[in-house]
Short mmCIF file of C-alpha atoms in Angstrom, two decimals:
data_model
loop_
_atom_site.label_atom_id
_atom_site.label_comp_id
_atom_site.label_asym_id
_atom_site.label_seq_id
_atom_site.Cartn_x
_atom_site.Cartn_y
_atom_site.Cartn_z
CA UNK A 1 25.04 -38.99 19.53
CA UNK A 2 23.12 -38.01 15.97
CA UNK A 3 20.86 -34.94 16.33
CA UNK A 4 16.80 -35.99 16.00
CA UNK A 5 16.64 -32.36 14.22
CA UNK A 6 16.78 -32.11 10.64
CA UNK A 7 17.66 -28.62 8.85
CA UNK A 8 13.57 -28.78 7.70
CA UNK A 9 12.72 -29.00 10.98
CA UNK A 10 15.03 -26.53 12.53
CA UNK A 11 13.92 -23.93 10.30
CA UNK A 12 9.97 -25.00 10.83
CA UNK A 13 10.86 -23.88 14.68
CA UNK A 14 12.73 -20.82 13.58
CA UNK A 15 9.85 -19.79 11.66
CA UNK A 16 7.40 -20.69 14.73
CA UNK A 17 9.80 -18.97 17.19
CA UNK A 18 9.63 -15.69 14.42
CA UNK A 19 5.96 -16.16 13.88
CA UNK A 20 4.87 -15.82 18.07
CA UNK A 21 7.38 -12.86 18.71
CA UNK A 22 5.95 -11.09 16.02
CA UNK A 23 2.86 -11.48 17.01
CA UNK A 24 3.67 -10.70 20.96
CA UNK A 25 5.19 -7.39 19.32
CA UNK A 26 1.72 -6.58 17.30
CA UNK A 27 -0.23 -7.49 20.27
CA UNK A 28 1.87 -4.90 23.12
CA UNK A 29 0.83 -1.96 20.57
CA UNK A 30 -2.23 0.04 20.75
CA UNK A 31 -4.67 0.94 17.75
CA UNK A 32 -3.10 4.50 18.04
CA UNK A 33 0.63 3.23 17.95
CA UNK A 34 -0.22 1.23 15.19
CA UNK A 35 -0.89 4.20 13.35
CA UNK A 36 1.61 5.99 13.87
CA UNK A 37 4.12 3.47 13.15
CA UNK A 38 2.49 2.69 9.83
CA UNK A 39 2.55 6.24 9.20
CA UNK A 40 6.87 6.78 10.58
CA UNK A 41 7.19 4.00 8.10
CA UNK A 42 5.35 4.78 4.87
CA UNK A 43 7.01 8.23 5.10
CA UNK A 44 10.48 6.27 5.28
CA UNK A 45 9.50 4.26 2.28
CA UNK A 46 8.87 7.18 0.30
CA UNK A 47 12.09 8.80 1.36
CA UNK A 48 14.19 5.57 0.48
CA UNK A 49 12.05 5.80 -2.78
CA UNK A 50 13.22 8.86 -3.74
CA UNK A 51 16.29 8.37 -3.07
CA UNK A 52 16.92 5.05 -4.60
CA UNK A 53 17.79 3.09 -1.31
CA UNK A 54 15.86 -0.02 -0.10
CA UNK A 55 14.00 0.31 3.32
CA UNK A 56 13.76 -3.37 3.97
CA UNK A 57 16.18 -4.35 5.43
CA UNK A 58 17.80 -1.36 5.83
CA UNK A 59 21.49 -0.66 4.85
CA UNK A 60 22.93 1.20 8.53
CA UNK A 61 24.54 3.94 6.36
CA UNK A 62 21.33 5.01 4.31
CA UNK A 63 19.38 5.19 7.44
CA UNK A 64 21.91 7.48 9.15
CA UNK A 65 21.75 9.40 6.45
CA UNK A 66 17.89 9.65 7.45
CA UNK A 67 18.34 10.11 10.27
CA UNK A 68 20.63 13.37 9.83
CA UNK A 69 17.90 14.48 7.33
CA UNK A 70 15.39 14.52 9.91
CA UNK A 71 17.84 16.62 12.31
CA UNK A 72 18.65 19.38 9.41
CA UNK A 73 14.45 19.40 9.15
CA UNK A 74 14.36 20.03 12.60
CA UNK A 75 12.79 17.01 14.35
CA UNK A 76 13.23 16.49 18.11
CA UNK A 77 15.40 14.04 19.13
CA UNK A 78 11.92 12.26 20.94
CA UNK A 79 10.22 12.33 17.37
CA UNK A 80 13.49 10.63 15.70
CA UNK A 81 13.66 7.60 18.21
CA UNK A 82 10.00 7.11 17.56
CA UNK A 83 10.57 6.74 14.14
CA UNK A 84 13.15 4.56 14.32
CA UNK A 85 11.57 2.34 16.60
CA UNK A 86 8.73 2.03 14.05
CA UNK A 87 11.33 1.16 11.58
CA UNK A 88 12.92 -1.81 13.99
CA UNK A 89 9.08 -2.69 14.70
CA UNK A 90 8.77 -3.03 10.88
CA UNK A 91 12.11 -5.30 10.99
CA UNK A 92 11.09 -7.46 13.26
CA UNK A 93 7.71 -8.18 11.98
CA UNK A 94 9.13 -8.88 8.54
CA UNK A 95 11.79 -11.33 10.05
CA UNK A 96 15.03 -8.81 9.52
CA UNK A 97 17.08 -8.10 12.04
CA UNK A 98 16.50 -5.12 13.44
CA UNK A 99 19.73 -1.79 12.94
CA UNK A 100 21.52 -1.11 15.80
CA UNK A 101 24.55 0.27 15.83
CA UNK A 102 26.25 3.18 17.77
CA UNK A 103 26.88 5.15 14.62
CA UNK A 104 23.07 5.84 14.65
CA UNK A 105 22.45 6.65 18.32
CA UNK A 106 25.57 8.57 18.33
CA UNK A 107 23.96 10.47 15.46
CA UNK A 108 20.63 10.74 17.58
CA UNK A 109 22.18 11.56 20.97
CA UNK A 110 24.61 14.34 19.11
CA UNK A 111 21.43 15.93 18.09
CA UNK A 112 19.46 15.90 21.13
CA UNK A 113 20.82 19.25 22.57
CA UNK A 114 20.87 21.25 19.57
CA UNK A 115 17.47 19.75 18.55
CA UNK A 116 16.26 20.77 22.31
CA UNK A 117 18.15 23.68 23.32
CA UNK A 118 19.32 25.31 19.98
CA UNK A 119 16.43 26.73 18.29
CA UNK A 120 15.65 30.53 18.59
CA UNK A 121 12.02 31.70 19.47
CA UNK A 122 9.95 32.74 16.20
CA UNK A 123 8.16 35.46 15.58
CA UNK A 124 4.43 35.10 15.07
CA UNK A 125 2.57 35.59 11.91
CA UNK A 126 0.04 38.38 12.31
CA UNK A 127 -2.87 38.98 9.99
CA UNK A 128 -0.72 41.98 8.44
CA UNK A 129 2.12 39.61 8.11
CA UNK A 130 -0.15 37.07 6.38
CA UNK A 131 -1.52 39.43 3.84
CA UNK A 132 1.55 41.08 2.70
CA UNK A 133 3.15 37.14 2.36
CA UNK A 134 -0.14 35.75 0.44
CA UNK A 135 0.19 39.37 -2.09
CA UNK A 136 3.78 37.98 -3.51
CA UNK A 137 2.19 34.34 -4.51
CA UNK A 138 2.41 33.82 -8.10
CA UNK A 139 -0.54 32.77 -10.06
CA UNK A 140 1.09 29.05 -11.49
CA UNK A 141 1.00 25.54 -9.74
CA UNK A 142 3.50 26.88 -7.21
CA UNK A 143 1.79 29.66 -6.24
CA UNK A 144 -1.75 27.54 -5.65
CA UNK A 145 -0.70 25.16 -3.78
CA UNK A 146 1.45 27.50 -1.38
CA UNK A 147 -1.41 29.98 -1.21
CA UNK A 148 -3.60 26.95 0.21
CA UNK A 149 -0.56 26.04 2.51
CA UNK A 150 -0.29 29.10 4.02
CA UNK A 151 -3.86 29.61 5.04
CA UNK A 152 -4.25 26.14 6.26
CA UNK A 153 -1.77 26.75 8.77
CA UNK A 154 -2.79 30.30 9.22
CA UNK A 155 -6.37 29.25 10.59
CA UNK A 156 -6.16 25.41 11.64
CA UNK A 157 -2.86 26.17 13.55
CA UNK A 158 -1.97 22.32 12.80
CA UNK A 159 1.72 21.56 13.66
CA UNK A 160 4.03 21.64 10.11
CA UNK A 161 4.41 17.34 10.90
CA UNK A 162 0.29 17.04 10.85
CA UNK A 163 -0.12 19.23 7.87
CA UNK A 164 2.66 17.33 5.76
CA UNK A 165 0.51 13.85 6.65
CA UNK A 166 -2.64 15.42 5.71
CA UNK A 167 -4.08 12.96 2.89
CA UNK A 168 -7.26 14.33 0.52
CA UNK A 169 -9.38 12.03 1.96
CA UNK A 170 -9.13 14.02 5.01
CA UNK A 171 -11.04 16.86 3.62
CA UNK A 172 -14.91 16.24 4.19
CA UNK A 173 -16.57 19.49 2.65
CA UNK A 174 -20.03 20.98 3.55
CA UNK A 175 -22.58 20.36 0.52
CA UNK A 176 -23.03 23.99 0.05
CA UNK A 177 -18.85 24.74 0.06
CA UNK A 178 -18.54 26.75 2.93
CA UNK A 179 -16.93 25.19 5.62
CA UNK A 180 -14.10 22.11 5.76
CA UNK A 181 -13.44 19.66 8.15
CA UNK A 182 -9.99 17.95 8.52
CA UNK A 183 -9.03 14.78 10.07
CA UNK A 184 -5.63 14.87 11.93
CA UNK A 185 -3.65 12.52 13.58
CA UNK A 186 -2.36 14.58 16.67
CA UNK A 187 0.69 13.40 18.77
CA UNK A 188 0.95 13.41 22.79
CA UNK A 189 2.19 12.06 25.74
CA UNK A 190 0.11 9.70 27.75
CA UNK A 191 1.19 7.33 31.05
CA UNK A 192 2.64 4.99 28.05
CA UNK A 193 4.75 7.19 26.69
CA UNK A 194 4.15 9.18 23.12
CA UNK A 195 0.71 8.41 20.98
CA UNK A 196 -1.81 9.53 18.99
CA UNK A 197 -5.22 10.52 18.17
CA UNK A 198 -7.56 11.29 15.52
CA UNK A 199 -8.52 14.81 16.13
CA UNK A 200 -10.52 17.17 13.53
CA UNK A 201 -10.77 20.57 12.95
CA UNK A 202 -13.72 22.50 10.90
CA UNK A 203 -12.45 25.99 8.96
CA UNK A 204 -15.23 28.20 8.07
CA UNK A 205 -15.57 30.59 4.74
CA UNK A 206 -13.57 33.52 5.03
CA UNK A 207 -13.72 37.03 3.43
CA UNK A 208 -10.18 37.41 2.98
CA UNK A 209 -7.32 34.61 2.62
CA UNK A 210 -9.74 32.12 2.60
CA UNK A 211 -8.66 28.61 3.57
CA UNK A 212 -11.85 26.68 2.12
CA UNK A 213 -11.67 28.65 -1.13
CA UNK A 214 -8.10 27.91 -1.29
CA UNK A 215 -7.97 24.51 -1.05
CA UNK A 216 -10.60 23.89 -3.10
CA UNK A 217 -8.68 25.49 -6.12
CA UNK A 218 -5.61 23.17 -5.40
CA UNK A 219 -7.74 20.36 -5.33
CA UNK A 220 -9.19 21.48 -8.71
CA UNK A 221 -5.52 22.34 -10.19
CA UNK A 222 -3.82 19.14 -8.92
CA UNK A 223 -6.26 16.90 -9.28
CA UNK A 224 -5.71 15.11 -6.63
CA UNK A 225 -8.32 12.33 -5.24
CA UNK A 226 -6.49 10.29 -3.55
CA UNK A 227 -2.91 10.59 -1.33
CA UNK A 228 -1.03 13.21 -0.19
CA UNK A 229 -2.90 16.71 -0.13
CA UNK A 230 0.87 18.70 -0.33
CA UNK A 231 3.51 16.86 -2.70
CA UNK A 232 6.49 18.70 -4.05
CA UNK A 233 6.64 20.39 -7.25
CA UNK A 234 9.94 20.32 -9.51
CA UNK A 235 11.53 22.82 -11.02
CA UNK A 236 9.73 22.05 -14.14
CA UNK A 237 6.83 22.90 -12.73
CA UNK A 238 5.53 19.67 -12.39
CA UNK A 239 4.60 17.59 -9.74
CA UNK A 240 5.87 14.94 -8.10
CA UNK A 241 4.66 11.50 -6.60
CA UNK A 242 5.78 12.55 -2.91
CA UNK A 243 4.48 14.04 0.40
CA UNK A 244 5.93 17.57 0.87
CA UNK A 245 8.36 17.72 4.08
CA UNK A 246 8.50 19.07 7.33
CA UNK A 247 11.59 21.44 6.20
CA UNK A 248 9.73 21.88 2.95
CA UNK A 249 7.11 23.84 4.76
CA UNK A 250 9.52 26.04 6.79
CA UNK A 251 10.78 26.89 3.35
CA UNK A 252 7.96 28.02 2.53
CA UNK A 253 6.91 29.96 5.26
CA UNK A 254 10.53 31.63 5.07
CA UNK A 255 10.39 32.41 1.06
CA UNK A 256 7.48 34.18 1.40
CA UNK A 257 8.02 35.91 4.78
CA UNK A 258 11.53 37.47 2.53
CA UNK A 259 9.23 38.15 -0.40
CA UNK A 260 7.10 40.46 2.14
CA UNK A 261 10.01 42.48 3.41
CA UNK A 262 10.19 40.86 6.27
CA UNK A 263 13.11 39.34 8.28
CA UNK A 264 12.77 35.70 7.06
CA UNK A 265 15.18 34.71 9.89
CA UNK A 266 12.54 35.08 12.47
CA UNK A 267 10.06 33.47 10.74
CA UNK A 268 9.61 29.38 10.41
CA UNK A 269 6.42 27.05 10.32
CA UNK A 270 6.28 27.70 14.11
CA UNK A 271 4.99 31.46 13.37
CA UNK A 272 1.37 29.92 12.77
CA UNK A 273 1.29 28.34 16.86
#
């Protein structure tokens, strides 16, 4: 017997079908999740970006190769299945199908001991340790923005993955200068599982290493309005259209904590907790 469906009107349902599970998905997340998957996402972008691979849809071998970035940068295991559920969301809502293979969870469950279980206990960063680090700063580009870095992290305590998404728009200055407040997107654990929230912090004028001071000068020197408030800088001295890392800032931490004297082994972006 001849089929009443046409190819035209097969596809019209496929699209239909496509149309109400996306919106089903959209619907089951919260404000919060929303954020944070637009946020897991943009940051893949602008990895694939840099490295020349296409995010959408994604090619199973680049994103394992993410995915062992994130391991060497130290992610947990719980932080790298987040992500890459926001990259399946952001599959499915652009009709691709989704990656799932068992080269990547292989990857991911490999990692979730040594992510959990492997890291060594660091060594906090006193206000002795903080002086002697900011004294060996140079005075170029570098040397600004890691001075304003270090102090962020030093007062605000933020976590290295909610300083790297900081964005200048975050920073709402008092009119007369002397205090900062910053707009963070925090992560926990609720009855639903992980989420966020917008949580703010306000850092006040200091006499010494001062954070509002600080990041006032790299705001002058990059001149920066918009965007990421931390972006790498090449070894031209020049910087580039990118968000600084997670690893990036443990770098950091460590180059500085070696320039100081001091055992740069013990140190990480964890010291500022």
């Amino acid at each position: 017997m001849k089929s009443n469906f046409s190819s035209d009107r097969i596809a019209s349902l496929l699209s239909h079908i496509t149309e109400r599970q996306n919106k089903k998905i959209n619907a089951q997340l919260s404000s919060s999740s929303y954020k944070s998957y637009e946020t897991d996402n943009r940051l893949y972008q602008e990895w694939c970006s840099a490295h020349g691979y296409n995010p959408y849809p994604s090619d199973e071998g680049e994103l394992s190769i993410y995915i062992v970035s994130m391991v060497l940068e130290g992610y947990k295991s719980s932080t790298i299945l987040r992500k890459l559920a926001s990259i399946r969301h952001a599959h499915f809502t652009q009709g691709f199908s989704p990656p799932n293979t068992k080269i990547i969870y292989s990857i991911i469950d490999g990692s979730k001991i040594a992510l959990e279980t492997g890291r060594e206990s660091k060594k906090k960063i006193n206000k002795q340790d903080i002086d002697i680090m900011l004294d060996s700063i140079p005075r170029n580009l570098k040397g600004v923005r890691d001075k304003a870095l270090l102090v962020l992290a030093y007062h605000s305590k933020l976590l290295r993955e909610e300083i790297v998404t900081l964005n200048v728009e975050d920073l709402n200055f008092s009119n007369d200068k002397k205090s900062v407040r910053i707009g963070y997107w925090k992560k926990g654990i609720t009855n639903q599982g992980h989420n966020q929230k917008k949580e703010y912090v306000i850092l006040n004028v200091q006499k010494e290493n001062c954070p509002v001071l600080a990041l006032n000068e790299w705001l002058a020197v990059s001149e920066f309005h918009t965007g990421a408030l931390f972006r790498p800088i090449n070894r031209h001295g020049q910087l580039r259209n990118l968000r600084l890392s997670g690893k990036s800032v443990a770098n950091i931490v460590k180059e500085y904590a070696g320039k100081a004297g001091l055992d740069e082994r013990l140190y990480s972006s964890s010291s500022f907790k």
